[in-house]
Amino acid sequence: MNKKSMKYLEHDIRPWGEYIVIESSEDFKIKKIIVLPGQRLSYQYHNGRSETWVIIQGKAKVTIDGIEHTHHKGDTIIIPKKAKHRIENLSKVNLVFIEIQTGDYFDEDDIIRIQDDYNR
């Protein structure tokens, strides 16, 4: 399947990059997330879901409950429900990771932002 013929469940452009929903059900959601060089997502938490991130490309700074770690291709990060978290691209190339959400609520309105570079 070429790129033009691919259909996504959901695709959204954000100020930091973009995400594509690969799979979605009542029990889970899987996204491919692309973060532009030097950009980062908001410092946030979720009441309805936990997340597992698998780094596919790039170098990331991940903050969970105020503790920072650097992660690379192949690393897996587990973010429990209600844990405050953020990811930042430390690379000169796009940071790409797969996000697996599990829990009981997956809508975007379950993003509770604590700090956001884009004033959302």
Coordinates of C-alpha atoms in Angstrom, one line a residue:
M1 CA 0.0 0.0 0.0
N2 CA 1.5 3.3 -1.0
K3 CA 1.4 6.4 1.2
K4 CA -1.3 8.1 -0.8
S5 CA -3.7 5.2 -0.5
M6 CA -3.2 4.7 3.3
K7 CA -6.3 5.4 5.4
Y8 CA -5.9 6.3 9.1
L9 CA -8.5 6.0 11.8
E10 CA -7.4 9.5 12.9
H11 CA -4.6 11.9 12.0
D12 CA -3.9 15.2 13.7
I13 CA -1.3 17.9 13.3
R14 CA -0.1 19.5 16.5
P15 CA 2.3 22.4 17.1
W16 CA 5.0 19.9 18.2
G17 CA 4.4 17.4 15.3
E18 CA 1.6 14.9 14.6
Y19 CA 0.0 11.7 15.6
I20 CA -1.7 8.9 13.7
V21 CA -4.1 6.4 15.3
I22 CA -3.2 2.9 14.1
E23 CA -5.8 0.9 16.0
S24 CA -8.6 1.7 18.4
S25 CA -11.0 -0.4 20.4
E26 CA -13.0 -0.2 23.7
D27 CA -9.9 -1.7 25.5
F28 CA -7.0 0.1 23.9
K29 CA -5.7 2.6 21.4
I30 CA -2.4 2.6 19.5
K31 CA -0.8 5.7 18.0
K32 CA 2.3 6.5 16.0
I33 CA 3.6 9.9 17.3
I34 CA 6.1 12.1 15.5
V35 CA 7.8 14.9 17.4
L36 CA 9.7 17.5 15.5
P37 CA 13.4 18.3 16.4
G38 CA 13.6 20.5 19.5
Q39 CA 9.9 20.2 20.3
R40 CA 8.1 18.6 23.2
L41 CA 4.6 17.6 24.3
S42 CA 2.8 19.3 27.2
Y43 CA 3.6 18.1 30.8
Q44 CA 0.3 16.2 31.4
Y45 CA -1.5 13.3 33.0
H46 CA -4.6 11.2 32.2
N47 CA -7.3 10.0 34.5
G48 CA -8.6 7.2 32.2
R49 CA -5.6 5.5 30.8
S50 CA -2.0 4.4 31.2
E51 CA 0.5 4.6 28.3
T52 CA 3.4 2.5 27.1
W53 CA 5.8 4.2 24.7
V54 CA 8.3 2.4 22.4
I55 CA 10.9 4.6 20.8
I56 CA 11.3 3.8 17.1
Q57 CA 13.6 6.7 16.0
G58 CA 15.5 9.4 17.7
K59 CA 16.6 10.4 21.1
A60 CA 14.1 11.5 23.8
K61 CA 14.1 13.1 27.2
V62 CA 11.2 11.6 29.1
T63 CA 9.9 13.2 32.3
I64 CA 7.7 11.1 34.6
D65 CA 6.6 12.7 37.9
G66 CA 9.5 15.2 37.8
I67 CA 12.2 12.6 37.1
E68 CA 14.0 12.9 33.7
H69 CA 15.6 10.1 31.7
T70 CA 17.1 9.9 28.2
H71 CA 15.8 7.2 25.9
H72 CA 16.8 5.9 22.5
K73 CA 15.5 3.6 19.7
G74 CA 14.2 0.4 21.1
D75 CA 13.5 1.7 24.6
T76 CA 10.2 1.1 26.3
I77 CA 8.7 3.5 28.8
I78 CA 5.7 2.7 31.0
I79 CA 3.5 5.6 32.2
P80 CA 1.0 4.7 34.9
K81 CA -2.5 6.3 35.0
K82 CA -2.4 9.7 36.6
A83 CA 1.5 10.0 36.4
K84 CA 2.6 13.4 35.2
H85 CA 4.6 13.0 32.0
R86 CA 6.2 14.6 29.0
I87 CA 8.4 13.6 26.1
E88 CA 10.9 15.9 24.3
N89 CA 12.8 15.4 21.1
L90 CA 16.6 15.8 21.7
S91 CA 17.4 14.7 18.1
K92 CA 18.1 16.6 14.9
V93 CA 15.7 14.2 13.2
N94 CA 12.0 13.5 14.0
L95 CA 11.4 11.5 17.2
V96 CA 9.1 8.6 16.4
F97 CA 7.4 6.5 19.0
I98 CA 4.5 4.1 19.3
E99 CA 2.0 4.8 22.1
I100 CA -0.1 2.0 23.5
Q101 CA -3.0 3.3 25.6
T102 CA -4.8 0.9 28.0
G103 CA -7.6 1.8 30.4
D104 CA -11.2 2.8 30.1
Y105 CA -11.1 6.2 28.4
F106 CA -9.0 7.2 25.4
D107 CA -10.5 10.5 24.1
E108 CA -8.2 13.5 23.7
D109 CA -10.2 15.4 26.4
D110 CA -8.5 13.2 29.0
I111 CA -5.3 15.3 28.6
I112 CA -4.9 17.4 31.7
R113 CA -2.1 19.8 30.9
I114 CA 0.1 21.1 33.8
Q115 CA 2.5 23.0 31.5
D116 CA 2.4 23.6 27.8
D117 CA 4.8 25.5 25.5
Y118 CA 1.9 26.3 23.1
N119 CA -0.5 27.7 25.7
R120 CA -3.3 25.2 25.0

